[in-house]
Amino acid sequence: MILVFRAGSTNAEVEHAEERLKEIGLKPHTMIGVERTVIAAIGDERVTSAEELANIPGVEKVLPILAPYKLASKEVNPTPSVFEIGGDSLVKPKATKVTFGGAFIPVIAGPCSVESRTQIIEIAHAVKEAGASALRAGAFKPRTSPYQFQGLAEEGLEYLAEAREATGLPIVTEVLTPADVPLVAKYADCLQIGTRNMQNFLLLKACGAVKTPVLLKRGMCATLEEYLLAAEYVLTGGNPRVMLCERGIRTFESYVRNTFALAIVPALKEKTHLPVLADPSHGTGVRSLVPAMTKASIACGADGILIEVHTNPEKALTDGAQTLSVKDFAKLIKECRPIAEAVGRKM
Amino acid sequence: MILVFRAGSTNAEVEHAEERLKEIGLKPHTMIGVERTVIAAIGDERVTSAEELANIPGVEKVLPILAPYKLASKEVNPTPSVFEIGGDSLVKPKATKVTFGGAFIPVIAGPCSVESRTQIIEIAHAVKEAGASALRAGAFKPRTSPYQFQGLAEEGLEYLAEAREATGLPIVTEVLTPADVPLVAKYADCLQIGTRNMQNFLLLKACGAVKTPVLLKRGMCATLEEYLLAAEYVLTGGNPRVMLCERGIRTFESYVRNTFALAIVPALKEKTHLPVLADPSHGTGVRSLVPAMTKASIACGADGILIEVHTNPEKALTDGAQTLSVKDFAKLIKECRPIAEAVGRKM
Amino acid sequence: MILVFRAGSTNAEVEHAEERLKEIGLKPHTMIGVERTVIAAIGDERVTSAEELANIPGVEKVLPILAPYKLASKEVNPTPSVFEIGGDSLVKPKATKVTFGGAFIPVIAGPCSVESRTQIIEIAHAVKEAGASALRAGAFKPRTSPYQFQGLAEEGLEYLAEAREATGLPIVTEVLTPADVPLVAKYADCLQIGTRNMQNFLLLKACGAVKTPVLLKRGMCATLEEYLLAAEYVLTGGNPRVMLCERGIRTFESYVRNTFALAIVPALKEKTHLPVLADPSHGTGVRSLVPAMTKASIACGADGILIEVHTNPEKALTDGAQTLSVKDFAKLIKECRPIAEAVGRKM
Amino acid sequence: MILVFRAGSTNAEVEHAEERLKEIGLKPHTMIGVERTVIAAIGDERVTSAEELANIPGVEKVLPILAPYKLASKEVNPTPSVFEIGGDSLVKPKATKVTFGGAFIPVIAGPCSVESRTQIIEIAHAVKEAGASALRAGAFKPRTSPYQFQGLAEEGLEYLAEAREATGLPIVTEVLTPADVPLVAKYADCLQIGTRNMQNFLLLKACGAVKTPVLLKRGMCATLEEYLLAAEYVLTGGNPRVMLCERGIRTFESYVRNTFALAIVPALKEKTHLPVLADPSHGTGVRSLVPAMTKASIACGADGILIEVHTNPEKALTDGAQTLSVKDFAKLIKECRPIAEAVGRKM
């Protein structure tokens, strides 16, 4: 940590700060400048926090030197994480395995919500045929209004298992609360933690305590650092299979539902070994923009794509405005393949 | 709802839309303009959503007419809600009751976290003497990093109950997850739902299912409408005692931890009958700005103030940078009283 | 400046950086830590910039120690600036002088645009009677669309001078471009630089080259530092009478036209000696919120208030939705006086 | 326009509104709903504005139906604009022409600032060889601080003309103020209007009054609609050759200098016939992210790329942190070509 003192700080304040740093376990290195005194505190600064040190009298600002996350960082773990999804559910038969983090870019497709057995099985077949590697759909739905459709719950999970049985596709589905983790993990191949739960720390811990891989979506106002600290909660729990996913942030822009902040894909890949996916459906919230932004996601290095597809988008119970038809989805996958090849990947 | 069709929409599209609206239970009223066709859909539009109708082929945009919340709205409930806090905990002795929503503006003060029995009892006495009406402190702490102090859990709740016994102050404390609601409600006089949980819908439902009053803080990127819909989740569960609280939003500003968006205080009071509080400590994140922004909160009509106070801010385990000393807090309360009087209130 | 090197930086990189710093005129002070090397560069860091030093090979981040502005800062100029407005126009008769930055809180009121001689004279009389100390109205209007009313230009300035003659109120009016500065300065007592021009650096320089005081509104996405650097442009030109004014920033909030970021008022007053005003009309964009936010502005320490008032808001050619009627304005001023007294000021 | 009345509006209010609409030239079409009265105002709504109608007593909100821009819109002008740049400068010899808006994706490259004759000629040769179609560099620089390098002014323009003579590359350079438009147009092949001047309406008008093509960069907090209205200012002046360019917006993200909001590229291309470029250098502000985001820009449909290149990025006087070396630039162009082909374009 670097502590910058305010102009006119006293010797007593500087000495007091040196004492505090030693107490905490850091070695102070003090420099008296013309306009300001600065202390560089040497040691593992993760024992404290910038906000804690900002309380020391006379300190004007505190500047951290190191990233606050460890297990998620490339410094600790320089090799990109490559791992399989499929095969962890308790409900049989198991899914066909899919590798994330490698040269192949898997597409996870499906409707926003499981609406019925027929709907989900029909869509599972359709997205598989079009080229998807995994099926996503929500059985537990976080909805802005209590008057909106809240999902089919366990019944939806059962239908998802049937869709897996019919197609072999691994199932990615959201879990909303720690108490539901065992239930969802029974059926799912991958637990999705949604944008509104990125800092639901008890849910992160609960997902860290199971073996099922986790797809952790970026919070809609999360910084890069907060996002990697959220992943760190799962990793410190002992679950190494965490995938990240940019899904749009909240800004002043109003022609889209979210601002798709794609530069976080290469930025995350500089800092972390975890696979980084992109979700252009939520990332824009506008169907007509999804194809272009899927292509952009692949071009900038995404390790996987999450996309909403429905056999009848007009009648989708949730998120229809950003959902592709099966036909448009199949066309898009075809168009994306040469882009994947252009960046040395496959789809 | 108002449906605006794209330029060049066909008769078939318009007729199809009319059919869909009737199916849903709305009465279409179609106007053919020179450049666009518009349908006004008459009826209770809460049966559907703008996003659902946006899927109808040919529709360019959908404009809701009514607010999507009901129980929280002043249209349904024009009289301001005035209610007491204190007396609902199972652990005796009970707190002195405090009324929220009336002419008196209660101050809820205390440290960010319960750190020890001594600390919390000492602070409880100090803030009471300085003029606080309730004590707040966290036993369960949502922390950005897994390496930070996570709170004392039930032990912290017990110390809070002792602090209540010692001072009579009602206890406001955070609950993080549905499974903890009964435990926290056993000890607390008011359940705080934090900014990161404003859209933790299962937690909102769990808090709607108990009798303990709820302090629902605004999510750091929540719109006014999303905020009132979150309150609606608690209200529809049957718990009418919900208080709202502005605590800063996330913007590009970097000289503060959050942007204190105080205009939402009078804006909410136009739309809802629920009491609206303000938290200038989190709202700014900067100790030196707290006094001025507390005064601003009172001047613009806040029904209560939430403020972080510690007997030793420098050694506060959490959020020290925004915490007032007891002395500064006592001085601030005195300075606020004439402002409260200037707006026809008391403190 | 503090230079933090990436993990694994080489000796050669560190030595090269030391050389560069000496070239620039700073004295490097190098510390080798376990995980990172850090150089503190001692001296007047305003000779360079963080972005320039970030280019040095091996440097991961650069942290400035000092604020980049000088003349605007309290460190250079600790005494609050108190100065008069009124009397600098070339067109006679001169205005009654008004002091800004002192205990009295002047109100600058008027319509968004000068629409006609009758309109502006009528409003000038009305706002004066209600308690305003200066008249504001635009003759040159920056409008989002080329199809909107663009202002009366010099004709409007003449009407403003007549309104001054009739009432004695000093005139605050916007200047849009460097070439118009002499013309506007001929008529005006104070040059307003609008939010869209806060970083129109040639306009800032042109306003620094005249003697007329300047009201510099905050850019709608300006940081505190950028704002003070904009003021620095005027100050370095030799014009010391600069007033700042918070007028709302652009965020995700949609129930208001802008988010009124009032905490910048006390924050600026910590950093600068310049008077800091607040504009609750643009700050919210919603008429019904203006009274509450005017009160909040005074409570948090604003040195003046800018407010839109019209004798017939419904027919205002611009910004009617945020404009108060004369009656509501007069009522508001009365209600604000006890708040001003509660914070040791007068209105 | 759609006017929605507040609950409980009176007949008199509705009738008054109908009168006002007729006065303005719109035909009111009134619908009495159960909870609200709605008037659809039929006709060319560009004669008024939502903000003007919001002033009518009893009106709660106003919803525009049509986009407020015309000449920029695809509805008025459905064919994509394809035009040449090069050949409009008064200083000879003329540049080689380059077509924008067609299948070929031109790259405009160069340093942030013209620093010297040698520097700019050297860079011009280098970027041409690497595949650039035009040279960009600033002679007039808008700088946040008055203490920073402000550009070489006309001297810089002369060096740019020499660089054009040496390489044939057309020159793109920024103009800061209306008075400089003739001077810059004398030397330049394309006038750049920077992000801070997107709403400098007099500059927009001045650029509309000349024949030189205009590159209008998006304001860092501009909405899509405001952006197209800014273009409309140039177009209504009679200058049809306007190019748009996404360059990053200001959000809460701090790991980048700006948030590169690429979805606006396909979104703009749905609404306007003007070419839409992307600037990944300013769009991220971080050199290491530029290659990935250049690829993303091409993949999502950008009609051209703006990129900062310097022969010695470490010593660039401005914006070095986001500037590519010539070698990295050449490599990037090669890597982009197959992506351009994958989306049916050329580079």
XYZ file of N, CA, C and O in Angstrom, chain A residues 163-273:
444
model
N -34.572 -33.139 -21.170
C -33.994 -32.569 -22.396
C -32.549 -33.040 -22.555
O -32.085 -33.315 -23.664
N -31.833 -33.152 -21.440
C -30.465 -33.676 -21.510
C -30.481 -35.131 -21.975
O -29.690 -35.541 -22.834
N -31.388 -35.890 -21.396
C -31.487 -37.305 -21.772
C -31.751 -37.429 -23.277
O -31.151 -38.253 -23.967
N -32.606 -36.553 -23.789
C -32.988 -36.635 -25.202
C -31.880 -36.208 -26.151
O -31.817 -36.672 -27.293
N -30.994 -35.321 -25.695
C -30.027 -34.721 -26.626
C -28.568 -34.918 -26.227
O -27.674 -34.700 -27.040
N -28.323 -35.245 -24.970
C -26.935 -35.331 -24.497
C -26.347 -33.996 -24.088
O -25.231 -33.938 -23.576
N -27.071 -32.923 -24.322
C -26.520 -31.595 -23.999
C -26.412 -31.406 -22.481
O -27.379 -31.649 -21.760
N -25.271 -30.922 -21.999
C -25.191 -30.554 -20.582
C -26.135 -29.384 -20.290
O -26.413 -28.564 -21.172
N -26.576 -29.314 -19.051
C -27.587 -28.343 -18.635
C -26.931 -27.245 -17.786
O -26.264 -27.534 -16.797
N -27.163 -25.982 -18.175
C -26.729 -24.831 -17.391
C -27.988 -24.148 -16.877
O -28.842 -23.752 -17.674
N -28.119 -24.025 -15.568
C -29.355 -23.423 -15.044
C -29.069 -22.669 -13.755
O -28.128 -22.980 -13.031
N -29.876 -21.654 -13.522
C -29.587 -20.712 -12.437
C -30.020 -21.224 -11.076
O -31.048 -21.878 -10.935
N -29.207 -20.871 -10.073
C -29.586 -21.143 -8.693
C -29.637 -19.795 -7.980
O -28.780 -18.937 -8.171
N -30.698 -19.597 -7.175
C -30.960 -18.265 -6.628
C -30.558 -18.094 -5.178
O -30.401 -16.966 -4.702
N -30.427 -19.207 -4.449
C -30.253 -19.056 -3.002
C -29.501 -20.283 -2.465
O -29.615 -21.370 -3.039
N -28.714 -20.096 -1.410
C -27.879 -21.204 -0.924
C -28.668 -22.486 -0.671
O -28.201 -23.580 -1.013
N -29.874 -22.345 -0.099
C -30.636 -23.544 0.251
C -30.994 -24.387 -0.969
O -31.244 -25.584 -0.852
N -31.034 -23.793 -2.144
C -31.395 -24.538 -3.351
C -30.189 -25.173 -4.051
O -30.379 -25.895 -5.033
N -28.982 -24.895 -3.586
C -27.806 -25.401 -4.303
C -27.826 -26.926 -4.427
O -27.639 -27.459 -5.523
N -28.100 -27.680 -3.358
C -28.095 -29.149 -3.518
C -29.152 -29.612 -4.527
O -28.875 -30.480 -5.353
N -30.338 -29.009 -4.474
C -31.387 -29.402 -5.415
C -30.978 -29.119 -6.856
O -31.083 -29.989 -7.732
N -30.491 -27.930 -7.126
C -30.132 -27.596 -8.504
C -28.929 -28.432 -8.947
O -28.874 -28.920 -10.074
N -27.974 -28.643 -8.025
C -26.784 -29.427 -8.374
C -27.142 -30.883 -8.676
O -26.422 -31.570 -9.402
N -28.250 -31.340 -8.137
C -28.697 -32.719 -8.431
C -29.003 -32.872 -9.923
O -28.696 -33.887 -10.535
N -29.601 -31.846 -10.494
C -30.038 -31.919 -11.891
C -29.048 -31.291 -12.885
O -28.978 -31.708 -14.030
N -28.335 -30.264 -12.436
C -27.607 -29.440 -13.408
C -26.178 -29.922 -13.653
O -25.562 -30.544 -12.788
N -25.657 -29.588 -14.820
C -24.247 -29.810 -15.132
C -23.419 -28.576 -14.805
O -22.201 -28.657 -14.709
N -24.078 -27.439 -14.697
C -23.376 -26.194 -14.387
C -24.361 -25.251 -13.704
O -25.476 -25.054 -14.188
N -23.930 -24.683 -12.570
C -24.781 -23.779 -11.805
C -24.560 -22.357 -12.294
O -23.433 -21.855 -12.245
N -25.601 -21.713 -12.735
C -25.449 -20.310 -13.115
C -25.749 -19.411 -11.921
O -26.761 -19.587 -11.236
N -24.852 -18.456 -11.670
C -25.127 -17.405 -10.684
C -25.391 -16.149 -11.493
O -24.546 -15.713 -12.277
N -26.571 -15.602 -11.328
C -27.012 -14.499 -12.188
C -26.425 -13.163 -11.774
O -25.826 -13.017 -10.706
N -26.646 -12.179 -12.632
C -26.061 -10.852 -12.437
C -26.458 -10.235 -11.101
O -25.664 -9.570 -10.456
N -27.720 -10.442 -10.678
C -28.192 -9.828 -9.428
C -27.623 -10.534 -8.199
O -27.743 -10.041 -7.086
N -27.045 -11.709 -8.403
C -26.480 -12.464 -7.280
C -24.963 -12.497 -7.285
O -24.368 -13.221 -6.514
N -24.326 -11.696 -8.130
C -22.863 -11.764 -8.196
C -22.221 -11.446 -6.850
O -21.144 -11.912 -6.538
N -22.891 -10.624 -6.036
C -22.359 -10.351 -4.707
C -23.272 -10.899 -3.609
O -23.328 -10.366 -2.507
N -23.951 -12.008 -3.927
C -24.692 -12.759 -2.908
C -23.668 -13.731 -2.336
O -23.508 -14.863 -2.793
N -22.944 -13.250 -1.319
C -21.725 -13.947 -0.911
C -22.006 -15.333 -0.331
O -21.221 -16.250 -0.494
N -23.167 -15.490 0.319
C -23.477 -16.811 0.868
C -23.794 -17.791 -0.257
O -23.491 -18.980 -0.162
N -24.373 -17.302 -1.332
C -24.613 -18.161 -2.495
C -23.278 -18.546 -3.142
O -23.067 -19.703 -3.532
N -22.372 -17.592 -3.228
C -21.045 -17.890 -3.781
C -20.357 -18.963 -2.936
O -19.785 -19.925 -3.465
N -20.436 -18.818 -1.608
C -19.813 -19.821 -0.732
C -20.475 -21.182 -0.917
O -19.802 -22.214 -0.956
N -21.805 -21.185 -1.013
C -22.515 -22.454 -1.174
C -22.119 -23.126 -2.490
O -22.001 -24.354 -2.562
N -21.892 -22.349 -3.522
C -21.470 -22.928 -4.803
C -19.998 -23.329 -4.754
O -19.557 -24.195 -5.515
N -19.252 -22.711 -3.879
C -17.860 -23.117 -3.695
C -17.746 -24.449 -2.963
O -16.731 -25.133 -3.058
N -18.815 -24.829 -2.265
C -18.775 -26.045 -1.446
C -19.237 -27.285 -2.192
O -19.231 -28.379 -1.641
N -19.675 -27.128 -3.439
C -20.083 -28.307 -4.216
C -19.091 -28.530 -5.359
O -18.185 -27.727 -5.574
N -19.281 -29.608 -6.101
C -18.343 -29.938 -7.174
C -18.810 -29.462 -8.541
O -18.045 -29.488 -9.515
N -20.078 -29.113 -8.629
C -20.632 -28.707 -9.924
C -19.962 -27.424 -10.413
O -19.794 -26.490 -9.632
N -19.577 -27.367 -11.685
C -18.984 -26.130 -12.210
C -19.959 -24.958 -12.082
O -21.173 -25.152 -12.017
N -19.390 -23.763 -12.087
C -20.176 -22.554 -11.858
C -19.972 -21.569 -13.012
O -18.841 -21.320 -13.420
N -21.084 -21.051 -13.525
C -21.032 -19.955 -14.495
C -21.445 -18.697 -13.741
O -22.610 -18.545 -13.370
N -20.481 -17.823 -13.491
C -20.720 -16.640 -12.660
C -20.853 -15.427 -13.572
O -19.869 -14.980 -14.175
N -22.071 -14.904 -13.677
C -22.267 -13.753 -14.563
C -21.840 -12.470 -13.863
O -21.937 -12.345 -12.649
N -21.374 -11.539 -14.661
C -20.925 -10.267 -14.100
C -22.112 -9.468 -13.568
O -23.141 -9.371 -14.232
N -21.956 -8.899 -12.395
C -22.980 -8.004 -11.860
C -23.123 -6.784 -12.742
O -22.148 -6.324 -13.345
N -24.337 -6.225 -12.815
C -24.547 -5.170 -13.811
C -23.911 -3.844 -13.429
O -23.829 -2.941 -14.256
N -23.399 -3.751 -12.215
C -22.566 -2.576 -11.931
C -21.275 -2.983 -11.226
O -20.732 -2.221 -10.422
N -20.772 -4.170 -11.554
C -19.555 -4.671 -10.907
C -18.306 -4.181 -11.629
O -18.230 -4.204 -12.853
N -17.325 -3.779 -10.852
C -16.009 -3.488 -11.413
C -15.299 -4.807 -11.707
O -15.675 -5.867 -11.195
N -14.241 -4.728 -12.497
C -13.437 -5.915 -12.786
C -12.927 -6.552 -11.493
O -12.951 -7.778 -11.336
N -12.497 -5.736 -10.564
C -11.934 -6.262 -9.324
C -12.998 -6.942 -8.461
O -12.771 -8.027 -7.914
N -14.148 -6.317 -8.350
C -15.233 -6.943 -7.591
C -15.641 -8.272 -8.219
O -16.009 -9.218 -7.515
N -15.586 -8.315 -9.545
C -15.991 -9.533 -10.242
C -15.020 -10.670 -9.910
O -15.443 -11.782 -9.549
N -13.731 -10.379 -9.974
C -12.766 -11.434 -9.674
C -12.790 -11.807 -8.186
O -12.552 -12.964 -7.831
N -13.129 -10.866 -7.313
C -13.274 -11.209 -5.892
C -14.495 -12.105 -5.669
O -14.488 -12.969 -4.787
N -15.539 -11.916 -6.470
C -16.705 -12.803 -6.374
C -16.294 -14.220 -6.790
O -16.635 -15.203 -6.124
N -15.519 -14.327 -7.878
C -15.016 -15.646 -8.297
C -14.131 -16.237 -7.200
O -14.177 -17.450 -6.920
N -13.369 -15.375 -6.545
C -12.475 -15.828 -5.470
C -13.261 -16.507 -4.337
O -12.781 -17.468 -3.731
N -14.476 -16.015 -4.058
C -15.317 -16.668 -3.041
C -15.579 -18.128 -3.404
O -15.538 -19.009 -2.560
N -15.881 -18.392 -4.680
C -16.158 -19.778 -5.098
C -14.873 -20.594 -5.051
O -14.840 -21.720 -4.538
N -13.794 -20.004 -5.556
C -12.521 -20.725 -5.623
C -11.989 -21.067 -4.230
O -11.512 -22.172 -3.996
N -12.062 -20.131 -3.296
C -11.556 -20.410 -1.945
C -12.394 -21.480 -1.253
O -11.931 -22.112 -0.311
N -13.615 -21.679 -1.719
C -14.441 -22.749 -1.168
C -13.982 -24.118 -1.641
O -14.406 -25.138 -1.106
N -13.148 -24.160 -2.673
C -12.621 -25.430 -3.130
C -13.154 -25.879 -4.477
O -12.849 -26.972 -4.949
N -13.946 -25.062 -5.113
C -14.496 -25.418 -6.422
C -13.713 -24.665 -7.507
O -13.878 -23.464 -7.669
N -12.882 -25.375 -8.273
C -12.005 -24.671 -9.210
C -12.652 -24.350 -10.553
O -12.127 -23.542 -11.311
N -13.793 -24.986 -10.859
C -14.369 -24.823 -12.199
C -15.334 -23.631 -12.242
O -16.551 -23.792 -12.166
N -14.761 -22.453 -12.377
C -15.567 -21.234 -12.430
C -15.400 -20.610 -13.811
O -14.273 -20.464 -14.293
N -16.494 -20.259 -14.449
C -16.453 -19.541 -15.725
C -17.054 -18.164 -15.523
O -18.055 -18.012 -14.807
N -16.457 -17.170 -16.151
C -16.948 -15.800 -16.063
C -17.758 -15.477 -17.316
O -17.596 -16.137 -18.349
N -18.595 -14.460 -17.243
C -19.399 -14.118 -18.420
C -19.850 -12.660 -18.391
O -20.621 -12.255 -17.520
N -19.382 -11.875 -19.348
C -19.856 -10.495 -19.505
C -21.266 -10.531 -20.062
O -21.541 -11.223 -21.045
N -22.163 -9.772 -19.449
C -23.575 -9.766 -19.868
C -24.172 -8.370 -19.900
O -25.381 -8.206 -19.838
N -23.307 -7.369 -19.997
C -23.831 -5.999 -20.089
C -23.863 -5.321 -18.739
O -24.137 -5.957 -17.732
N -23.540 -4.046 -18.756
C -23.550 -3.252 -17.528
C -24.592 -2.144 -17.649
O -25.106 -1.870 -18.737
N -24.864 -1.513 -16.528
C -25.877 -0.452 -16.527
C -25.197 0.904 -16.671
O -24.347 1.259 -15.862
N -25.591 1.627 -17.699
C -25.032 2.954 -17.949
C -26.191 3.873 -18.339
O -27.346 3.482 -18.263
N -25.838 5.056 -18.834
C -26.873 6.002 -19.259
C -27.495 5.620 -20.600
O -28.496 6.216 -21.006
N -26.946 4.663 -21.314
C -27.467 4.331 -22.645
C -28.888 3.772 -22.555
O -29.154 2.901 -21.730
N -29.764 4.246 -23.433
C -31.151 3.805 -23.353
C -31.649 3.115 -24.620
O -32.773 2.632 -24.641
N -30.833 3.019 -25.668
C -31.297 2.328 -26.882
C -31.091 0.823 -26.732
O -31.502 0.057 -27.593
N -30.413 0.422 -25.684
C -30.190 -0.987 -25.345
C -30.634 -1.191 -23.896
O -30.756 -0.230 -23.146
N -30.836 -2.449 -23.525
C -31.215 -2.716 -22.129
C -29.980 -2.627 -21.236
O -30.064 -2.249 -20.076
N -28.821 -3.006 -21.789
C -27.557 -2.924 -21.069
C -26.481 -2.476 -22.048
O -26.649 -2.625 -23.252
N -25.378 -1.971 -21.515
C -24.232 -1.636 -22.356
C -23.265 -2.820 -22.312
O -22.794 -3.200 -21.244
N -23.037 -3.392 -23.488
C -22.217 -4.613 -23.581
C -20.746 -4.179 -23.539
O -20.215 -3.685 -24.540
N -20.122 -4.375 -22.391
C -18.783 -3.831 -22.156
C -17.727 -4.866 -22.521
O -16.971 -5.354 -21.684
N -17.655 -5.163 -23.821
C -16.854 -6.303 -24.289
C -15.365 -6.211 -23.979
O -14.693 -7.245 -23.924
N -14.820 -5.011 -23.776
C -13.384 -4.924 -23.503
C -13.006 -5.660 -22.237
O -11.833 -5.976 -22.010
N -14.001 -5.980 -21.410
C -13.657 -6.741 -20.206
C -13.236 -8.161 -20.569
O -12.559 -8.818 -19.779
N -13.606 -8.643 -21.747
C -13.187 -10.003 -22.134
C -11.651 -10.068 -22.241
O -11.014 -10.812 -21.490
N -11.008 -9.268 -23.128
C -9.537 -9.329 -23.124
C -8.922 -8.841 -21.817
O -7.859 -9.342 -21.413
N -9.560 -7.899 -21.127
C -8.993 -7.407 -19.865
C -8.971 -8.518 -18.814
O -7.978 -8.714 -18.117
N -10.063 -9.269 -18.712
C -10.088 -10.379 -17.755
C -9.059 -11.434 -18.132
O -8.385 -11.993 -17.264
N -8.918 -11.675 -19.422
C -7.993 -12.729 -19.845
C -6.527 -12.340 -19.562
O -5.666 -13.223 -19.492
N -6.257 -11.051 -19.374
C -4.922 -10.640 -18.920
C -4.699 -10.933 -17.441
O -3.567 -11.135 -17.003
N -5.787 -10.901 -16.661
C -5.651 -10.969 -15.200
C -5.928 -12.349 -14.628
O -5.460 -12.675 -13.551
N -6.771 -13.126 -15.314
C -7.211 -14.387 -14.721
C -7.045 -15.538 -15.690
O -7.072 -15.344 -16.902
N -6.899 -16.743 -15.120
C -6.796 -17.967 -15.916
C -8.148 -18.587 -16.189
O -8.247 -19.566 -16.926
